[in-house]
């Protein structure tokens, strides 16, 4: 998501208050727990980019580049894209200039192999992660959220047909792009994504707990309440 001038001003004053310039955040949580919704708001609030591996892959699919063609077959089934592909993407992205003051990782890491590679990378680049925010949401709520989700095809902002409506039906509030329903948000694919999450990604909760980086947040609250809690966690980092 592009960073506007107002959010840079907010970030500058935030930086002055906390006395250092970097804020590096990882979001953990099952599909539909609200990672994208909150990461996008925090990106604007703190003036640091949201890095969504799901969005990067979906853009590659739309633009029919090699990476997208390879990723689509995994994504359509709700399976994970191979680790080496994802690790390469994130390594390139966190090296870009707009990540100088930090970043919010949304959807990465998702396996222990990805987490260990990222640890190595951040150590070599001297860019330690400050906090891992873990959103907890029960399975049936996830299914309800994803089956009703609508996404902007241009800027990827998320909406929901019951909980988070756009002002104008089918149109994005942010950029006036058209909203669509993701193919991997069909119920059978959502249930497979949840199975993959439990088997492969959930172990990362312990992984980061042991490193003393984990902050668990109730993801079943209202969007605004969760956002306030997350801001208060990040402001005192
Ligand atoms: P990705 O796009 O990352 O999907 P995901 O992690 O499954 O997460 P979602 O985007 O579905 O959910 P979210 O937690 O962001 O929730 P959101 O805020 O949208 O990945 C897609 C695929 O790409 C993967 O399956 C895999 O194939 C591949 N991939 C990506 N990264 C990979 C990696 N690292 N390794 C390997 N493969 C990878 O919210 C959901 C809905 O709920 C929205 O409608 C929203 O409006 C609503 N909502 C949000 N919060 C609330 C709330 N508090 N109350 C009510 N409604 C809410």
PDB file of C-alpha atoms and ligand atoms in Angstrom:
ATOM      1  CA  UNK A   1       0.000   0.000   0.000  1.00  0.00           C
ATOM      2  CA  UNK A   2       1.432   3.456  -0.928  1.00  0.00           C
ATOM      3  CA  UNK A   3       2.391   5.717   1.969  1.00  0.00           C
ATOM      4  CA  UNK A   4       0.767   9.175   1.944  1.00  0.00           C
ATOM      5  CA  UNK A   5       2.156  12.426   3.378  1.00  0.00           C
ATOM      6  CA  UNK A   6      -0.248  12.524   6.359  1.00  0.00           C
ATOM      7  CA  UNK A   7       0.799   9.073   7.544  1.00  0.00           C
ATOM      8  CA  UNK A   8       4.465  10.016   7.197  1.00  0.00           C
ATOM      9  CA  UNK A   9       3.849  13.028   9.464  1.00  0.00           C
ATOM     10  CA  UNK A  10       2.083  10.771  12.019  1.00  0.00           C
ATOM     11  CA  UNK A  11       4.992   8.332  11.819  1.00  0.00           C
ATOM     12  CA  UNK A  12       7.580  11.084  12.272  1.00  0.00           C
ATOM     13  CA  UNK A  13       5.871  12.322  15.459  1.00  0.00           C
ATOM     14  CA  UNK A  14       5.537   8.717  16.643  1.00  0.00           C
ATOM     15  CA  UNK A  15       9.255   8.195  15.973  1.00  0.00           C
ATOM     16  CA  UNK A  16      10.104  11.294  18.005  1.00  0.00           C
ATOM     17  CA  UNK A  17       8.045   9.990  20.924  1.00  0.00           C
ATOM     18  CA  UNK A  18       9.558   6.516  20.918  1.00  0.00           C
ATOM     19  CA  UNK A  19      13.079   7.725  20.182  1.00  0.00           C
ATOM     20  CA  UNK A  20      14.037   5.205  17.498  1.00  0.00           C
ATOM     21  CA  UNK A  21      13.174   4.823  13.877  1.00  0.00           C
ATOM     22  CA  UNK A  22      12.413   1.193  13.150  1.00  0.00           C
ATOM     23  CA  UNK A  23       9.288  -0.879  13.631  1.00  0.00           C
ATOM     24  CA  UNK A  24       9.292  -4.413  12.246  1.00  0.00           C
ATOM     25  CA  UNK A  25       6.198  -6.478  12.789  1.00  0.00           C
ATOM     26  CA  UNK A  26       5.044  -9.977  11.868  1.00  0.00           C
ATOM     27  CA  UNK A  27       1.337 -10.887  11.820  1.00  0.00           C
ATOM     28  CA  UNK A  28       0.346 -14.450  12.633  1.00  0.00           C
ATOM     29  CA  UNK A  29      -3.154 -15.906  12.593  1.00  0.00           C
ATOM     30  CA  UNK A  30      -5.406 -18.264  10.688  1.00  0.00           C
ATOM     31  CA  UNK A  31      -6.869 -17.289   7.322  1.00  0.00           C
ATOM     32  CA  UNK A  32      -9.620 -14.734   7.916  1.00  0.00           C
ATOM     33  CA  UNK A  33      -8.353 -13.700  11.362  1.00  0.00           C
ATOM     34  CA  UNK A  34      -8.057 -10.092  10.153  1.00  0.00           C
ATOM     35  CA  UNK A  35      -4.315  -9.871   9.427  1.00  0.00           C
ATOM     36  CA  UNK A  36      -4.812  -7.980   6.165  1.00  0.00           C
ATOM     37  CA  UNK A  37      -7.474  -5.644   7.584  1.00  0.00           C
ATOM     38  CA  UNK A  38      -5.329  -4.667  10.561  1.00  0.00           C
ATOM     39  CA  UNK A  39      -1.986  -4.640   8.713  1.00  0.00           C
ATOM     40  CA  UNK A  40      -3.370  -2.177   6.195  1.00  0.00           C
ATOM     41  CA  UNK A  41      -4.621   0.176   8.936  1.00  0.00           C
ATOM     42  CA  UNK A  42      -1.377  -0.071  10.901  1.00  0.00           C
ATOM     43  CA  UNK A  43       0.618   0.610   7.738  1.00  0.00           C
ATOM     44  CA  UNK A  44      -1.256   3.871   7.344  1.00  0.00           C
ATOM     45  CA  UNK A  45      -1.063   4.700  11.053  1.00  0.00           C
ATOM     46  CA  UNK A  46       2.694   4.161  11.377  1.00  0.00           C
ATOM     47  CA  UNK A  47       3.842   4.999   7.837  1.00  0.00           C
ATOM     48  CA  UNK A  48       5.541   1.671   7.150  1.00  0.00           C
ATOM     49  CA  UNK A  49       4.664  -0.713   4.298  1.00  0.00           C
ATOM     50  CA  UNK A  50       2.406  -3.737   4.613  1.00  0.00           C
ATOM     51  CA  UNK A  51       3.998  -6.725   2.899  1.00  0.00           C
ATOM     52  CA  UNK A  52       1.311  -9.259   2.055  1.00  0.00           C
ATOM     53  CA  UNK A  53       2.717 -12.373   0.394  1.00  0.00           C
ATOM     54  CA  UNK A  54      -0.842 -13.301  -0.666  1.00  0.00           C
ATOM     55  CA  UNK A  55      -1.247  -9.933  -2.463  1.00  0.00           C
ATOM     56  CA  UNK A  56       2.177 -10.255  -4.127  1.00  0.00           C
ATOM     57  CA  UNK A  57       1.209 -13.701  -5.452  1.00  0.00           C
ATOM     58  CA  UNK A  58      -2.260 -12.562  -6.586  1.00  0.00           C
ATOM     59  CA  UNK A  59      -0.694  -9.620  -8.467  1.00  0.00           C
ATOM     60  CA  UNK A  60       1.687 -12.053 -10.177  1.00  0.00           C
ATOM     61  CA  UNK A  61      -1.327 -14.162 -11.228  1.00  0.00           C
ATOM     62  CA  UNK A  62      -3.206 -11.136 -12.635  1.00  0.00           C
ATOM     63  CA  UNK A  63      -0.112  -9.994 -14.531  1.00  0.00           C
ATOM     64  CA  UNK A  64       0.478 -13.564 -15.807  1.00  0.00           C
ATOM     65  CA  UNK A  65       4.133 -13.604 -14.781  1.00  0.00           C
ATOM     66  CA  UNK A  66       5.938 -16.938 -14.219  1.00  0.00           C
ATOM     67  CA  UNK A  67       5.693 -16.765 -10.446  1.00  0.00           C
ATOM     68  CA  UNK A  68       1.911 -16.341 -10.682  1.00  0.00           C
ATOM     69  CA  UNK A  69       1.456 -19.293 -13.011  1.00  0.00           C
ATOM     70  CA  UNK A  70       3.409 -21.491 -10.590  1.00  0.00           C
ATOM     71  CA  UNK A  71       1.613 -20.138  -7.491  1.00  0.00           C
ATOM     72  CA  UNK A  72      -1.958 -20.338  -8.819  1.00  0.00           C
ATOM     73  CA  UNK A  73      -2.229 -24.120  -8.722  1.00  0.00           C
ATOM     74  CA  UNK A  74      -1.324 -24.141  -5.014  1.00  0.00           C
ATOM     75  CA  UNK A  75      -3.453 -21.142  -4.062  1.00  0.00           C
ATOM     76  CA  UNK A  76      -6.624 -22.364  -5.795  1.00  0.00           C
ATOM     77  CA  UNK A  77      -6.492 -25.534  -3.687  1.00  0.00           C
ATOM     78  CA  UNK A  78      -5.658 -23.706  -0.462  1.00  0.00           C
ATOM     79  CA  UNK A  79      -2.175 -25.242  -0.275  1.00  0.00           C
ATOM     80  CA  UNK A  80       1.018 -23.325   0.512  1.00  0.00           C
ATOM     81  CA  UNK A  81       3.322 -22.128  -2.270  1.00  0.00           C
ATOM     82  CA  UNK A  82       6.802 -23.763  -1.916  1.00  0.00           C
ATOM     83  CA  UNK A  83       9.071 -22.206   0.718  1.00  0.00           C
ATOM     84  CA  UNK A  84      11.959 -21.339  -1.639  1.00  0.00           C
ATOM     85  CA  UNK A  85       9.656 -19.236  -3.851  1.00  0.00           C
ATOM     86  CA  UNK A  86       8.223 -17.275  -0.918  1.00  0.00           C
ATOM     87  CA  UNK A  87      11.536 -16.776   0.898  1.00  0.00           C
ATOM     88  CA  UNK A  88      13.031 -15.254  -2.276  1.00  0.00           C
ATOM     89  CA  UNK A  89      10.087 -12.848  -2.659  1.00  0.00           C
ATOM     90  CA  UNK A  90      10.249 -11.617   0.943  1.00  0.00           C
ATOM     91  CA  UNK A  91      14.044 -11.321   0.897  1.00  0.00           C
ATOM     92  CA  UNK A  92      13.834  -9.001  -2.121  1.00  0.00           C
ATOM     93  CA  UNK A  93      10.948  -7.013  -0.698  1.00  0.00           C
ATOM     94  CA  UNK A  94      12.410  -6.205   2.752  1.00  0.00           C
ATOM     95  CA  UNK A  95      15.558  -4.959   0.997  1.00  0.00           C
ATOM     96  CA  UNK A  96      13.636  -2.221  -0.783  1.00  0.00           C
ATOM     97  CA  UNK A  97      14.041   1.378   0.273  1.00  0.00           C
ATOM     98  CA  UNK A  98      10.522   1.889   1.632  1.00  0.00           C
ATOM     99  CA  UNK A  99      11.301  -0.780   4.285  1.00  0.00           C
ATOM    100  CA  UNK A 100      14.102   1.323   5.776  1.00  0.00           C
ATOM    101  CA  UNK A 101      11.918   2.405   8.707  1.00  0.00           C
ATOM    102  CA  UNK A 102      10.324  -0.993   9.098  1.00  0.00           C
ATOM    103  CA  UNK A 103       7.554  -3.163   7.674  1.00  0.00           C
ATOM    104  CA  UNK A 104       4.509  -5.220   8.570  1.00  0.00           C
ATOM    105  CA  UNK A 105       4.630  -8.786   7.306  1.00  0.00           C
ATOM    106  CA  UNK A 106       1.144 -10.140   6.599  1.00  0.00           C
ATOM    107  CA  UNK A 107       1.100 -13.844   5.667  1.00  0.00           C
ATOM    108  CA  UNK A 108       4.790 -14.603   6.171  1.00  0.00           C
ATOM    109  CA  UNK A 109       6.339 -16.695   7.651  1.00  0.00           C
ATOM    110  CA  UNK A 110       3.932 -19.603   7.422  1.00  0.00           C
ATOM    111  CA  UNK A 111       6.250 -22.563   8.025  1.00  0.00           C
ATOM    112  CA  UNK A 112       9.131 -23.230  10.405  1.00  0.00           C
ATOM    113  CA  UNK A 113      11.472 -23.335   7.381  1.00  0.00           C
ATOM    114  CA  UNK A 114      10.314 -19.837   6.362  1.00  0.00           C
ATOM    115  CA  UNK A 115      10.696 -18.542   9.932  1.00  0.00           C
ATOM    116  CA  UNK A 116      14.223 -19.951  10.278  1.00  0.00           C
ATOM    117  CA  UNK A 117      15.290 -18.525   6.910  1.00  0.00           C
ATOM    118  CA  UNK A 118      13.845 -15.160   7.859  1.00  0.00           C
ATOM    119  CA  UNK A 119      15.725 -15.237  11.169  1.00  0.00           C
ATOM    120  CA  UNK A 120      18.970 -15.777   9.257  1.00  0.00           C
ATOM    121  CA  UNK A 121      18.102 -13.013   6.814  1.00  0.00           C
ATOM    122  CA  UNK A 122      17.218 -10.465   9.523  1.00  0.00           C
ATOM    123  CA  UNK A 123      20.384 -11.325  11.431  1.00  0.00           C
ATOM    124  CA  UNK A 124      22.582 -10.887   8.358  1.00  0.00           C
ATOM    125  CA  UNK A 125      20.863  -7.615   7.452  1.00  0.00           C
ATOM    126  CA  UNK A 126      20.772  -6.413  11.111  1.00  0.00           C
ATOM    127  CA  UNK A 127      17.028  -5.821  10.950  1.00  0.00           C
ATOM    128  CA  UNK A 128      15.623  -7.540  14.062  1.00  0.00           C
ATOM    129  CA  UNK A 129      11.868  -8.105  14.320  1.00  0.00           C
ATOM    130  CA  UNK A 130      10.278  -6.144  17.208  1.00  0.00           C
ATOM    131  CA  UNK A 131       7.085  -8.103  17.747  1.00  0.00           C
ATOM    132  CA  UNK A 132       4.916 -10.936  16.428  1.00  0.00           C
ATOM    133  CA  UNK A 133       1.209 -10.147  16.698  1.00  0.00           C
ATOM    134  CA  UNK A 134      -0.978 -13.250  16.820  1.00  0.00           C
ATOM    135  CA  UNK A 135      -4.719 -12.861  16.142  1.00  0.00           C
ATOM    136  CA  UNK A 136      -6.924 -15.575  17.660  1.00  0.00           C
ATOM    137  CA  UNK A 137     -10.248 -16.391  15.998  1.00  0.00           C
ATOM    138  CA  UNK A 138     -12.336 -19.584  16.143  1.00  0.00           C
ATOM    139  CA  UNK A 139     -12.791 -21.747  13.063  1.00  0.00           C
ATOM    140  CA  UNK A 140     -16.503 -21.150  12.352  1.00  0.00           C
ATOM    141  CA  UNK A 141     -16.014 -17.391  12.535  1.00  0.00           C
ATOM    142  CA  UNK A 142     -13.184 -17.683  10.007  1.00  0.00           C
ATOM    143  CA  UNK A 143     -15.463 -19.561   7.599  1.00  0.00           C
ATOM    144  CA  UNK A 144     -18.193 -16.914   7.993  1.00  0.00           C
ATOM    145  CA  UNK A 145     -15.738 -14.060   7.448  1.00  0.00           C
ATOM    146  CA  UNK A 146     -14.065 -15.530   4.378  1.00  0.00           C
ATOM    147  CA  UNK A 147     -17.215 -16.752   2.663  1.00  0.00           C
ATOM    148  CA  UNK A 148     -18.543 -13.160   2.908  1.00  0.00           C
ATOM    149  CA  UNK A 149     -15.324 -11.318   2.090  1.00  0.00           C
ATOM    150  CA  UNK A 150     -15.090  -8.941  -0.880  1.00  0.00           C
ATOM    151  CA  UNK A 151     -11.693  -7.603  -2.010  1.00  0.00           C
ATOM    152  CA  UNK A 152     -10.767  -4.615  -4.180  1.00  0.00           C
ATOM    153  CA  UNK A 153      -9.153  -5.848  -7.399  1.00  0.00           C
ATOM    154  CA  UNK A 154      -6.975  -2.712  -7.589  1.00  0.00           C
ATOM    155  CA  UNK A 155      -5.766  -1.948  -4.043  1.00  0.00           C
ATOM    156  CA  UNK A 156      -6.675  -5.226  -2.201  1.00  0.00           C
ATOM    157  CA  UNK A 157      -8.673  -3.474   0.564  1.00  0.00           C
ATOM    158  CA  UNK A 158     -10.935  -6.016   2.310  1.00  0.00           C
ATOM    159  CA  UNK A 159     -14.667  -5.689   2.936  1.00  0.00           C
ATOM    160  CA  UNK A 160     -17.373  -8.013   4.211  1.00  0.00           C
ATOM    161  CA  UNK A 161     -20.978  -8.324   3.080  1.00  0.00           C
ATOM    162  CA  UNK A 162     -22.217  -8.153   6.719  1.00  0.00           C
ATOM    163  CA  UNK A 163     -19.422  -6.850   8.996  1.00  0.00           C
ATOM    164  CA  UNK A 164     -17.480  -4.336   6.893  1.00  0.00           C
ATOM    165  CA  UNK A 165     -19.557  -2.885   4.068  1.00  0.00           C
ATOM    166  CA  UNK A 166     -18.203  -0.427   1.482  1.00  0.00           C
ATOM    167  CA  UNK A 167     -20.102   2.876   1.232  1.00  0.00           C
ATOM    168  CA  UNK A 168     -21.196   2.015  -2.316  1.00  0.00           C
ATOM    169  CA  UNK A 169     -22.096  -1.606  -3.132  1.00  0.00           C
ATOM    170  CA  UNK A 170     -19.366  -3.429  -5.091  1.00  0.00           C
ATOM    171  CA  UNK A 171     -17.030  -0.377  -5.145  1.00  0.00           C
ATOM    172  CA  UNK A 172     -13.890   0.227  -3.063  1.00  0.00           C
ATOM    173  CA  UNK A 173     -14.060   3.240  -0.682  1.00  0.00           C
ATOM    174  CA  UNK A 174     -10.307   3.831  -1.065  1.00  0.00           C
ATOM    175  CA  UNK A 175      -9.775   3.789  -4.842  1.00  0.00           C
ATOM    176  CA  UNK A 176     -13.190   3.162  -6.507  1.00  0.00           C
ATOM    177  CA  UNK A 177     -11.909  -0.208  -7.818  1.00  0.00           C
ATOM    178  CA  UNK A 178     -14.340  -3.096  -8.335  1.00  0.00           C
ATOM    179  CA  UNK A 179     -14.788  -5.609  -5.498  1.00  0.00           C
ATOM    180  CA  UNK A 180     -14.586  -9.372  -6.129  1.00  0.00           C
ATOM    181  CA  UNK A 181     -14.893 -12.640  -4.182  1.00  0.00           C
ATOM    182  CA  UNK A 182     -11.569 -14.520  -3.981  1.00  0.00           C
ATOM    183  CA  UNK A 183     -11.705 -18.019  -5.556  1.00  0.00           C
ATOM    184  CA  UNK A 184      -9.955 -19.462  -2.477  1.00  0.00           C
ATOM    185  CA  UNK A 185     -12.764 -18.085  -0.272  1.00  0.00           C
ATOM    186  CA  UNK A 186     -15.162 -20.880  -1.342  1.00  0.00           C
ATOM    187  CA  UNK A 187     -16.040 -22.930   1.747  1.00  0.00           C
ATOM    188  CA  UNK A 188     -14.273 -26.192   0.761  1.00  0.00           C
ATOM    189  CA  UNK A 189     -11.031 -24.311   0.002  1.00  0.00           C
ATOM    190  CA  UNK A 190     -11.336 -22.276   3.224  1.00  0.00           C
ATOM    191  CA  UNK A 191     -11.602 -25.516   5.235  1.00  0.00           C
ATOM    192  CA  UNK A 192      -8.471 -26.857   3.540  1.00  0.00           C
ATOM    193  CA  UNK A 193      -6.625 -23.581   4.257  1.00  0.00           C
ATOM    194  CA  UNK A 194      -7.591 -23.982   7.924  1.00  0.00           C
ATOM    195  CA  UNK A 195      -6.249 -27.560   7.937  1.00  0.00           C
ATOM    196  CA  UNK A 196      -2.976 -26.381   6.386  1.00  0.00           C
ATOM    197  CA  UNK A 197      -2.780 -23.536   8.919  1.00  0.00           C
ATOM    198  CA  UNK A 198      -3.174 -25.919  11.885  1.00  0.00           C
ATOM    199  CA  UNK A 199      -0.603 -28.384  10.592  1.00  0.00           C
ATOM    200  CA  UNK A 200       2.015 -26.020   9.221  1.00  0.00           C
ATOM    201  CA  UNK A 201       1.652 -22.470  10.553  1.00  0.00           C
ATOM    202  CA  UNK A 202       0.267 -22.870  14.075  1.00  0.00           C
ATOM    203  CA  UNK A 203       3.603 -24.278  15.369  1.00  0.00           C
ATOM    204  CA  UNK A 204       5.037 -20.783  14.787  1.00  0.00           C
ATOM    205  CA  UNK A 205       3.060 -19.543  17.812  1.00  0.00           C
ATOM    206  CA  UNK A 206       5.340 -21.626  20.065  1.00  0.00           C
ATOM    207  CA  UNK A 207       8.364 -20.748  17.943  1.00  0.00           C
ATOM    208  CA  UNK A 208       7.919 -17.006  18.548  1.00  0.00           C
ATOM    209  CA  UNK A 209       6.675 -17.463  22.123  1.00  0.00           C
ATOM    210  CA  UNK A 210      10.008 -19.103  22.928  1.00  0.00           C
ATOM    211  CA  UNK A 211      11.826 -16.144  21.432  1.00  0.00           C
ATOM    212  CA  UNK A 212       9.807 -13.788  23.658  1.00  0.00           C
ATOM    213  CA  UNK A 213       8.363 -11.953  20.654  1.00  0.00           C
ATOM    214  CA  UNK A 214       4.723 -13.091  20.709  1.00  0.00           C
ATOM    215  CA  UNK A 215       1.755 -10.864  21.636  1.00  0.00           C
ATOM    216  CA  UNK A 216      -1.616 -12.640  21.425  1.00  0.00           C
ATOM    217  CA  UNK A 217      -4.682 -10.530  20.645  1.00  0.00           C
ATOM    218  CA  UNK A 218      -8.367 -11.506  20.641  1.00  0.00           C
ATOM    219  CA  UNK A 219      -9.274 -11.324  16.930  1.00  0.00           C
ATOM    220  CA  UNK A 220     -13.004 -11.805  17.586  1.00  0.00           C
ATOM    221  CA  UNK A 221     -13.509  -8.223  18.800  1.00  0.00           C
ATOM    222  CA  UNK A 222     -14.756  -5.453  16.536  1.00  0.00           C
ATOM    223  CA  UNK A 223     -12.262  -4.252  13.902  1.00  0.00           C
ATOM    224  CA  UNK A 224     -11.867  -0.832  15.570  1.00  0.00           C
ATOM    225  CA  UNK A 225     -11.293  -2.319  19.060  1.00  0.00           C
ATOM    226  CA  UNK A 226      -8.611  -4.682  17.769  1.00  0.00           C
ATOM    227  CA  UNK A 227      -6.932  -1.816  15.955  1.00  0.00           C
ATOM    228  CA  UNK A 228      -6.796   0.267  19.164  1.00  0.00           C
ATOM    229  CA  UNK A 229      -5.239  -2.648  21.063  1.00  0.00           C
ATOM    230  CA  UNK A 230      -2.639  -3.197  18.351  1.00  0.00           C
ATOM    231  CA  UNK A 231      -1.737   0.496  18.251  1.00  0.00           C
ATOM    232  CA  UNK A 232      -1.242   0.516  22.000  1.00  0.00           C
ATOM    233  CA  UNK A 233       1.049  -2.530  21.754  1.00  0.00           C
ATOM    234  CA  UNK A 234       3.152  -0.934  18.997  1.00  0.00           C
ATOM    235  CA  UNK A 235       3.318   2.529  20.556  1.00  0.00           C
ATOM    236  CA  UNK A 236       5.190   1.237  23.600  1.00  0.00           C
ATOM    237  CA  UNK A 237       7.669  -0.927  21.703  1.00  0.00           C
TER     238      UNK A 237
HETATM  239  P1  LIG B   1      -3.245 -14.861   2.022  1.00  0.00           P
HETATM  240  O1  LIG B   1      -3.772 -13.903   1.057  1.00  0.00           O
HETATM  241  O2  LIG B   1      -2.140 -14.443   2.930  1.00  0.00           O
HETATM  242  O3  LIG B   1      -4.446 -15.460   2.834  1.00  0.00           O
HETATM  243  P2  LIG B   1      -4.609 -15.874   4.382  1.00  0.00           P
HETATM  244  O4  LIG B   1      -3.435 -15.847   5.269  1.00  0.00           O
HETATM  245  O5  LIG B   1      -5.292 -17.156   4.278  1.00  0.00           O
HETATM  246  O6  LIG B   1      -5.296 -14.691   4.969  1.00  0.00           O
HETATM  247  P3  LIG B   1      -6.551 -14.012   4.448  1.00  0.00           P
HETATM  248  O7  LIG B   1      -6.162 -12.929   3.489  1.00  0.00           O
HETATM  249  O8  LIG B   1      -7.543 -15.001   3.913  1.00  0.00           O
HETATM  250  O9  LIG B   1      -7.191 -13.459   5.792  1.00  0.00           O
HETATM  251  P4  LIG B   1      -6.746 -12.281   6.758  1.00  0.00           P
HETATM  252  O10 LIG B   1      -6.272 -12.848   8.047  1.00  0.00           O
HETATM  253  O11 LIG B   1      -5.853 -11.311   6.050  1.00  0.00           O
HETATM  254  O12 LIG B   1      -8.173 -11.637   7.034  1.00  0.00           O
HETATM  255  P5  LIG B   1      -8.826 -10.317   6.432  1.00  0.00           P
HETATM  256  O13 LIG B   1      -8.265  -9.125   7.086  1.00  0.00           O
HETATM  257  O14 LIG B   1      -8.846 -10.359   4.938  1.00  0.00           O
HETATM  258  O15 LIG B   1      -2.694 -16.165   1.268  1.00  0.00           O
HETATM  259  C1  LIG B   1      -3.445 -16.765   0.215  1.00  0.00           C
HETATM  260  C2  LIG B   1      -2.667 -17.948  -0.343  1.00  0.00           C
HETATM  261  O16 LIG B   1      -1.378 -17.511  -0.854  1.00  0.00           O
HETATM  262  C3  LIG B   1      -2.314 -19.052   0.668  1.00  0.00           C
HETATM  263  O17 LIG B   1      -3.367 -19.965   0.836  1.00  0.00           O
HETATM  264  C4  LIG B   1      -1.076 -19.681  -0.013  1.00  0.00           C
HETATM  265  O18 LIG B   1      -1.459 -20.526  -1.063  1.00  0.00           O
HETATM  266  C5  LIG B   1      -0.355 -18.480  -0.598  1.00  0.00           C
HETATM  267  N1  LIG B   1       0.633 -17.897   0.343  1.00  0.00           N
HETATM  268  C6  LIG B   1       0.613 -16.642   0.876  1.00  0.00           C
HETATM  269  N2  LIG B   1       1.649 -16.472   1.705  1.00  0.00           N
HETATM  270  C7  LIG B   1       2.344 -17.634   1.712  1.00  0.00           C
HETATM  271  C8  LIG B   1       3.502 -18.090   2.392  1.00  0.00           C
HETATM  272  N3  LIG B   1       4.167 -17.303   3.277  1.00  0.00           N
HETATM  273  N4  LIG B   1       3.928 -19.361   2.151  1.00  0.00           N
HETATM  274  C9  LIG B   1       3.298 -20.166   1.279  1.00  0.00           C
HETATM  275  N5  LIG B   1       2.178 -19.798   0.605  1.00  0.00           N
HETATM  276  C10 LIG B   1       1.705 -18.545   0.822  1.00  0.00           C
HETATM  277  O19 LIG B   1     -10.331 -10.504   6.957  1.00  0.00           O
HETATM  278  C11 LIG B   1     -11.173 -11.505   6.427  1.00  0.00           C
HETATM  279  C12 LIG B   1     -12.616 -10.967   6.329  1.00  0.00           C
HETATM  280  O20 LIG B   1     -13.113 -10.724   7.644  1.00  0.00           O
HETATM  281  C13 LIG B   1     -12.740  -9.621   5.581  1.00  0.00           C
HETATM  282  O21 LIG B   1     -13.955  -9.648   4.870  1.00  0.00           O
HETATM  283  C14 LIG B   1     -12.773  -8.575   6.691  1.00  0.00           C
HETATM  284  O22 LIG B   1     -13.517  -7.424   6.310  1.00  0.00           O
HETATM  285  C15 LIG B   1     -13.454  -9.345   7.834  1.00  0.00           C
HETATM  286  N6  LIG B   1     -12.949  -8.979   9.146  1.00  0.00           N
HETATM  287  C16 LIG B   1     -11.658  -8.774   9.513  1.00  0.00           C
HETATM  288  N7  LIG B   1     -11.567  -8.508  10.824  1.00  0.00           N
HETATM  289  C17 LIG B   1     -12.841  -8.573  11.314  1.00  0.00           C
HETATM  290  C18 LIG B   1     -13.420  -8.397  12.621  1.00  0.00           C
HETATM  291  N8  LIG B   1     -12.658  -8.104  13.672  1.00  0.00           N
HETATM  292  N9  LIG B   1     -14.760  -8.547  12.739  1.00  0.00           N
HETATM  293  C19 LIG B   1     -15.540  -8.848  11.660  1.00  0.00           C
HETATM  294  N10 LIG B   1     -15.057  -9.008  10.415  1.00  0.00           N
HETATM  295  C20 LIG B   1     -13.722  -8.877  10.231  1.00  0.00           C
END
